[in-house]
Short mmCIF file of C-alpha atoms in Angstrom, two decimals:
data_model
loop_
_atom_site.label_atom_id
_atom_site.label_comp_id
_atom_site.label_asym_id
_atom_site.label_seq_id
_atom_site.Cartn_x
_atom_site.Cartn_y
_atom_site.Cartn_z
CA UNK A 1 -36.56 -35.09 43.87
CA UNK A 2 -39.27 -36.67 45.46
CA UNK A 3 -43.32 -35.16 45.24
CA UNK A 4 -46.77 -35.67 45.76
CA UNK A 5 -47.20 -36.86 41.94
CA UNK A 6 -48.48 -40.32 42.39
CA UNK A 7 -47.46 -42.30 39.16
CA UNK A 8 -45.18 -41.86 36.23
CA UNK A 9 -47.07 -39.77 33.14
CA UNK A 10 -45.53 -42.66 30.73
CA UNK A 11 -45.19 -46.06 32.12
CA UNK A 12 -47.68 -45.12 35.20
CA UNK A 13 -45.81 -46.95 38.12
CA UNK A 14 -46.52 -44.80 41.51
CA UNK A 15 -43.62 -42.03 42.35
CA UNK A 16 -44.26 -42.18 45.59
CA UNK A 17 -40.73 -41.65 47.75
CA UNK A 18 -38.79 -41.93 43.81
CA UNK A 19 -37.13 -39.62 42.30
CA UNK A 20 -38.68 -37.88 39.46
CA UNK A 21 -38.87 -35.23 36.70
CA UNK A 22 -41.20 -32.36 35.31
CA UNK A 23 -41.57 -31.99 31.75
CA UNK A 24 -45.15 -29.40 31.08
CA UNK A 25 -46.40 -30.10 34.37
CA UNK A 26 -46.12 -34.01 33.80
CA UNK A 27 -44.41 -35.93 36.03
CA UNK A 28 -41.93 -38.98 34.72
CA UNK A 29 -40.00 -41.63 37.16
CA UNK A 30 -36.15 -40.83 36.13
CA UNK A 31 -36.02 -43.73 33.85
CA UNK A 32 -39.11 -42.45 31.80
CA UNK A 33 -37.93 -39.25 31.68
CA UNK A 34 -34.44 -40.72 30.21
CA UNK A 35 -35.11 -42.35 27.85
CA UNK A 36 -38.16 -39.78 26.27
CA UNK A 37 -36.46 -36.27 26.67
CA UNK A 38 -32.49 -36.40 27.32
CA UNK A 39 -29.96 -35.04 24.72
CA UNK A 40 -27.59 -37.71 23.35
CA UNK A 41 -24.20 -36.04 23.92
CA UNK A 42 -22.22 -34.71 20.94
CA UNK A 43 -18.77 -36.48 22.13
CA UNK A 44 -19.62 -39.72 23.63
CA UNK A 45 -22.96 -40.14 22.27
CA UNK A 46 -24.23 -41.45 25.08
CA UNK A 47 -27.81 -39.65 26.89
CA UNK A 48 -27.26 -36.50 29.34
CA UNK A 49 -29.03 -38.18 32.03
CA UNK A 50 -31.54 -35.45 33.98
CA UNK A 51 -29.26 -35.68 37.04
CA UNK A 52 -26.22 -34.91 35.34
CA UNK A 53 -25.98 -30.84 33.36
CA UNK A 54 -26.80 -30.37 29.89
CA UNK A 55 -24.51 -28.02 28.71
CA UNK A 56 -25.96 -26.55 25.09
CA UNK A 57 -24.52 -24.53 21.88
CA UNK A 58 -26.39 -24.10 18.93
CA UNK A 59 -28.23 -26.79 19.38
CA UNK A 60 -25.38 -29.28 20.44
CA UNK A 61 -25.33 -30.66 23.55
CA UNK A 62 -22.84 -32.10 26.29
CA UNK A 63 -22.13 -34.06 29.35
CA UNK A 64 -20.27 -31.41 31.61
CA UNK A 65 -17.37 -33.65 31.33
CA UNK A 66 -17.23 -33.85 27.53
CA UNK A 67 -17.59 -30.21 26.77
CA UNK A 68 -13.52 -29.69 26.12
CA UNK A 69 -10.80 -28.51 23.67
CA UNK A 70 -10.96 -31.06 20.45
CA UNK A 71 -7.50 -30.05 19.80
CA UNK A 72 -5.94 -30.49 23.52
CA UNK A 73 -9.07 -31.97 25.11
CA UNK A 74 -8.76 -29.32 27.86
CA UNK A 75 -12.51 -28.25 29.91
CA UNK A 76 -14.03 -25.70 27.95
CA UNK A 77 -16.42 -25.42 31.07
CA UNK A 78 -16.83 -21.58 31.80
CA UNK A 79 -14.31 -20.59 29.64
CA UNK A 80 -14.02 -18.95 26.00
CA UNK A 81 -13.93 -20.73 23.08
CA UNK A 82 -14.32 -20.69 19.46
CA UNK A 83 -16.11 -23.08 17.01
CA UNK A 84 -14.42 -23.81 13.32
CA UNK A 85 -16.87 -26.11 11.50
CA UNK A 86 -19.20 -27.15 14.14
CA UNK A 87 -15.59 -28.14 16.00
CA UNK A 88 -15.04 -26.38 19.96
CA UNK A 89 -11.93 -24.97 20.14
CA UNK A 90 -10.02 -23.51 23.35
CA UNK A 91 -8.76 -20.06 22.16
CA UNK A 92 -5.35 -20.78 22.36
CA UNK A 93 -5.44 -23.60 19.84
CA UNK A 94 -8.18 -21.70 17.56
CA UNK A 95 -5.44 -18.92 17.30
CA UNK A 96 -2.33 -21.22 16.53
CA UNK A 97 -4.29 -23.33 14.29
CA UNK A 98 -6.74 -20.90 12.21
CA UNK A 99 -5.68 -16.97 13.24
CA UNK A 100 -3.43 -15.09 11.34
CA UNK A 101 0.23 -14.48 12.60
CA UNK A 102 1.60 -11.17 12.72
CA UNK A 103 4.20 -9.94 10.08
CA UNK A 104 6.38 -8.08 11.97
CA UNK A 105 6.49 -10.26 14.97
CA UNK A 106 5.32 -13.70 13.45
CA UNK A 107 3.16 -14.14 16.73
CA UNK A 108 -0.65 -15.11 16.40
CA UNK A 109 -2.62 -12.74 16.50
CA UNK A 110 -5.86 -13.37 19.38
CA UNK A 111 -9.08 -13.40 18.64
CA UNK A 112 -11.04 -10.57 19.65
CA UNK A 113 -7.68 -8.22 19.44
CA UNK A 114 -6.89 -5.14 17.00
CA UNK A 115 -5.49 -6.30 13.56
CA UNK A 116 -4.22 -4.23 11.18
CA UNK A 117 -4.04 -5.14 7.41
CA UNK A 118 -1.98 -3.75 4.85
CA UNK A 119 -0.51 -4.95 1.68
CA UNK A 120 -2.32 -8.71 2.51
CA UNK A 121 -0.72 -9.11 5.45
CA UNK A 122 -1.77 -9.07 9.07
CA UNK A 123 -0.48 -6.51 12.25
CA UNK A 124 -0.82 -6.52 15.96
CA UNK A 125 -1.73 -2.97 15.85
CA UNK A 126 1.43 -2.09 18.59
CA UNK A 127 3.60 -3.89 15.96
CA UNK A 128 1.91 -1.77 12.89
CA UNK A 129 4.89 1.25 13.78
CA UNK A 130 7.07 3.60 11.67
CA UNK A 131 10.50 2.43 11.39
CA UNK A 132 12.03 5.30 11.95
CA UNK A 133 9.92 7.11 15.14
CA UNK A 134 8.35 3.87 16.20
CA UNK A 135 4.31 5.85 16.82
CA UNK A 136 1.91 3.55 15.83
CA UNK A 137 0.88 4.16 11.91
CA UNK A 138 -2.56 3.16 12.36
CA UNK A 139 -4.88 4.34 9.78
CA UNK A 140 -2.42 7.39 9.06
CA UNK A 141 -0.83 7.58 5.40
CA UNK A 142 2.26 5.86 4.51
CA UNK A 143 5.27 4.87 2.72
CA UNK A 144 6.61 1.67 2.13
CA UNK A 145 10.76 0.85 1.46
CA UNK A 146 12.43 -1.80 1.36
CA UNK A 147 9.37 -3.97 3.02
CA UNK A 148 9.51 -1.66 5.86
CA UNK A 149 6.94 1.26 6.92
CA UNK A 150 7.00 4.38 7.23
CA UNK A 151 4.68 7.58 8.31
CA UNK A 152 5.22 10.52 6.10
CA UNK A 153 7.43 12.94 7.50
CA UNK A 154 9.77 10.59 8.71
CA UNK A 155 9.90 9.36 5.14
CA UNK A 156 10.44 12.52 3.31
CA UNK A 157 13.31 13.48 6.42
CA UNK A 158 15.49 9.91 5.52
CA UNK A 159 14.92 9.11 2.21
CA UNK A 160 12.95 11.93 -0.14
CA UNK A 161 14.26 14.08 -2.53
CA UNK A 162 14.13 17.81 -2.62
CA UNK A 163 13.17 20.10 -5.66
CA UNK A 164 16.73 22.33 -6.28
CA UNK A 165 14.60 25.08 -7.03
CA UNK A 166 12.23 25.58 -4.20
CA UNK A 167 13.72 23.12 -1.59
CA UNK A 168 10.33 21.25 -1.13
CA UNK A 169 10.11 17.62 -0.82
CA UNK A 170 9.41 15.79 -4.07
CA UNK A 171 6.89 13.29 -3.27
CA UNK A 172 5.96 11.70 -7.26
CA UNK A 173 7.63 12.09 -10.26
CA UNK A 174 10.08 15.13 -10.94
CA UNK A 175 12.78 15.74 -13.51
CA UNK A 176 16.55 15.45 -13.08
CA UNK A 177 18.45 18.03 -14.33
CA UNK A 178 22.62 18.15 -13.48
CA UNK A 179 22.29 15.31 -11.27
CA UNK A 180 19.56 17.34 -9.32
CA UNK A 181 16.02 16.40 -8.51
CA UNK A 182 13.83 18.99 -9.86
CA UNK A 183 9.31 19.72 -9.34
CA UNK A 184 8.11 19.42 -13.03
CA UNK A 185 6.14 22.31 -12.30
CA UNK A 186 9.89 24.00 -11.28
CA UNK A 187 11.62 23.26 -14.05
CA UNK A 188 10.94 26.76 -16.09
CA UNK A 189 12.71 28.46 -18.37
CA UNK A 190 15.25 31.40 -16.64
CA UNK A 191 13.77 34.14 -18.89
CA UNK A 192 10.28 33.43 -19.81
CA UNK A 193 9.26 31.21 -16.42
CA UNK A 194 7.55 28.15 -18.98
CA UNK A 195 7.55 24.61 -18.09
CA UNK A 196 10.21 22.95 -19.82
CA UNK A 197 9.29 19.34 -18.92
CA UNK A 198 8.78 17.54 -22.39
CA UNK A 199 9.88 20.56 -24.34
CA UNK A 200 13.68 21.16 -25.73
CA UNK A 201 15.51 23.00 -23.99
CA UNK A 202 19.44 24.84 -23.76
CA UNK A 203 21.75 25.28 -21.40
CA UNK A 204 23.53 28.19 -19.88
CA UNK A 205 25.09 28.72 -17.03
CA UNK A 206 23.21 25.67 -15.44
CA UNK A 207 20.34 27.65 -15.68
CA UNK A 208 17.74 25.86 -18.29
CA UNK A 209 16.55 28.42 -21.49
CA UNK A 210 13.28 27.45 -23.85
CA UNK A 211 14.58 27.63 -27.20
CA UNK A 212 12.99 31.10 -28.12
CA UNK A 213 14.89 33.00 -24.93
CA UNK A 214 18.28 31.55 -25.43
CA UNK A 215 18.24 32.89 -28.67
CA UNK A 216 16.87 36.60 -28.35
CA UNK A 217 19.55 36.24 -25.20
CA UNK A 218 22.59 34.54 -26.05
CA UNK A 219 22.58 33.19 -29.94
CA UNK A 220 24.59 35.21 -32.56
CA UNK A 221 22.68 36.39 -35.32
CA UNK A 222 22.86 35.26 -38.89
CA UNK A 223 25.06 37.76 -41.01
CA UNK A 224 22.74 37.35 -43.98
CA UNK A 225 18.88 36.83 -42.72
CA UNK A 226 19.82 38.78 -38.95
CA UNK A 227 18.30 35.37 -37.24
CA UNK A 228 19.28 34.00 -34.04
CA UNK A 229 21.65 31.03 -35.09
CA UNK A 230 21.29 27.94 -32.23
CA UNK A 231 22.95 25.17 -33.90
CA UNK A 232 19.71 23.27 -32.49
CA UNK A 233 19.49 19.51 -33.36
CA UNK A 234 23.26 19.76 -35.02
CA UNK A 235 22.34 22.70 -37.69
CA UNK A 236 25.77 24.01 -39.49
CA UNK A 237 26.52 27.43 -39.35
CA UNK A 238 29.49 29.25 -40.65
CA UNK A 239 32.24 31.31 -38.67
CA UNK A 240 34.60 33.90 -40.52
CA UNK A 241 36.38 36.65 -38.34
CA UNK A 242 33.49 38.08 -36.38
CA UNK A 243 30.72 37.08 -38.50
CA UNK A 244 28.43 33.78 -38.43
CA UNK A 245 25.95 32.64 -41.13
CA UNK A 246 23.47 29.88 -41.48
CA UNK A 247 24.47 26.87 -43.83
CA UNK A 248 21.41 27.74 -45.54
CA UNK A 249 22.24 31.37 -45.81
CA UNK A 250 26.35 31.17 -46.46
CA UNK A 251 25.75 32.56 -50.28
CA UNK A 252 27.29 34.49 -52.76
CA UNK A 253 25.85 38.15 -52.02
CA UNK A 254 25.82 38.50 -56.06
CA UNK A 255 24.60 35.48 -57.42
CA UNK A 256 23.38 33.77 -54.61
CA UNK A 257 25.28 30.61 -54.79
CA UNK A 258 26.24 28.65 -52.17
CA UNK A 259 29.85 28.79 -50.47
CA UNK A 260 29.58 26.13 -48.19
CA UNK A 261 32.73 24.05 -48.39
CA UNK A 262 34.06 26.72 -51.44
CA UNK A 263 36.12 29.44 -51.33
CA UNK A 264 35.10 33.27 -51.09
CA UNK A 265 35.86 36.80 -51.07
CA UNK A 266 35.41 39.39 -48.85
CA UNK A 267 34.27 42.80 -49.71
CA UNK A 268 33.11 44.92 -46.81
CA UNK A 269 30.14 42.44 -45.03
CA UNK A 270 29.57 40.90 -48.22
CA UNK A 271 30.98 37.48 -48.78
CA UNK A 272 31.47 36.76 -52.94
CA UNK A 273 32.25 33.60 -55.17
CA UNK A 274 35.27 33.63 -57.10
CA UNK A 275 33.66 34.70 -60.28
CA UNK A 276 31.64 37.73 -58.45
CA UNK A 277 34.56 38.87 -56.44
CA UNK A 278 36.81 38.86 -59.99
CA UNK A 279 34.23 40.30 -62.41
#
């Protein structure tokens, strides 16, 4: 530009039909103003002259022409970009070199896009799907098989079990009873309705009995002491005709002795040792 100023505010030659520039109202012949004030470019290191444009990021500067891709040296020049240590990047090879890639589709995903992360790995969030109805999962809870996702309902439909008692879907832990997949809080007792899980148990017509109700239901009583016998944890008991006895109770109704694995008498209900059935 050319002015009224009439010299140079540094080395004082006259500016009269020169070019010039203002720096705080001071005027400086292009040379001056050079070699005092302009910005040493951050690629070739050379000054950014006042007639060429200064282009500036945090506190970096550029000759127009310099300000490109370090990766494929493509203008960055009114264009996005991304910086990775103090380094200008074109998007494209920020994302293939530094963005994560998606584990579904393996493709990068861009900067500035949705990602989705689950299980330390990265999503496009149109990739992020159930496997079986293909809506996006989003933030929505869900199961994981075999490394692939699913929401909930389409999980419980394919792959969940199903308590044989009240047909619901049995999402943690259970019991298995004759091969079927049972609610802990449905495994009861057929007579008295009590959780069985942890506790023993018997069986009758595949219907599960606590110990107490299977015997005031189905165990035959002790001829001697009238008690249920359940031959519980392997307990002996003694058959003769229609009668049963305990091991512990199979005695001599005279002396008391026992007749396990001896030989008795009859008389009426009693059972007798040899001696007490002679005498």
């Amino acid at each position: 530009m050319t002015s009224n100023h009439t010299d140079c505010h540094y080395c004082l030659q006259s500016l009269r039909g020169r070019k010039y520039a203002l720096r705080e109202e001071n005027a400086y012949c292009v040379t001056c103003y050079d070699s005092l004030f302009a910005n040493p470019c951050e690629e070739c290191k050379q000054p950014i002259e006042c007639d060429s444009k200064d282009l500036a990021y945090k506190g970096h500067h550029w000759h127009e022409k310099c300000f490109k891709c370090a990766k494929c040296s493509r203008s960055l020049v009114e264009k996005p970009f991304a910086a990775k240590d103090e380094v200008l990047l074109c998007t494209e090879c920020y994302s293939d070199e530094y963005s994560s890639k998606c584990f579904h589709c393996q493709k990068t995903i861009m900067p500035g896009s949705r990602k989705m992360e689950f299980k330390g790995s990265s999503w496009h969030e149109s990739c992020f799907v159930c496997q079986y109805c293909l809506q996006p999962l989003g933030t929505k809870p869900l199961i994981t098989k075999d490394n692939e996702n699913y929401c909930v309902p389409c999980f419980e439909k394919q792959f969940a079990h199903h308590c044989y008692s009240c047909k619901k879907v049995i999402t943690s832990g259970g019991v298995t009873y004759h091969d079927q997949p049972w609610h802990k809080e449905c495994f009861v007792c057929a007579g008295c309705k009590t959780q069985l899980c942890g506790q023993r148990f018997i069986s009758k017509d595949d219907y599960p009995y606590c110990v107490d109700c299977f015997s005031k239901l189905y165990a035959k009583k002790c001829a001697a002491c009238k008690e249920p016998i359940t031959a519980l944890g392997g307990a002996k008991f003694i058959s003769f005709e229609e009668h049963q006895w305990h091991g512990e109770c199979f005695n001599c109704a005279k002396c008391s002795v026992s007749l396990v694995g001896q030989g008795f008498l009859t008389r009426q209900d009693d059972v007798l040792c040899h001696e007490c059935g002679s005498a």
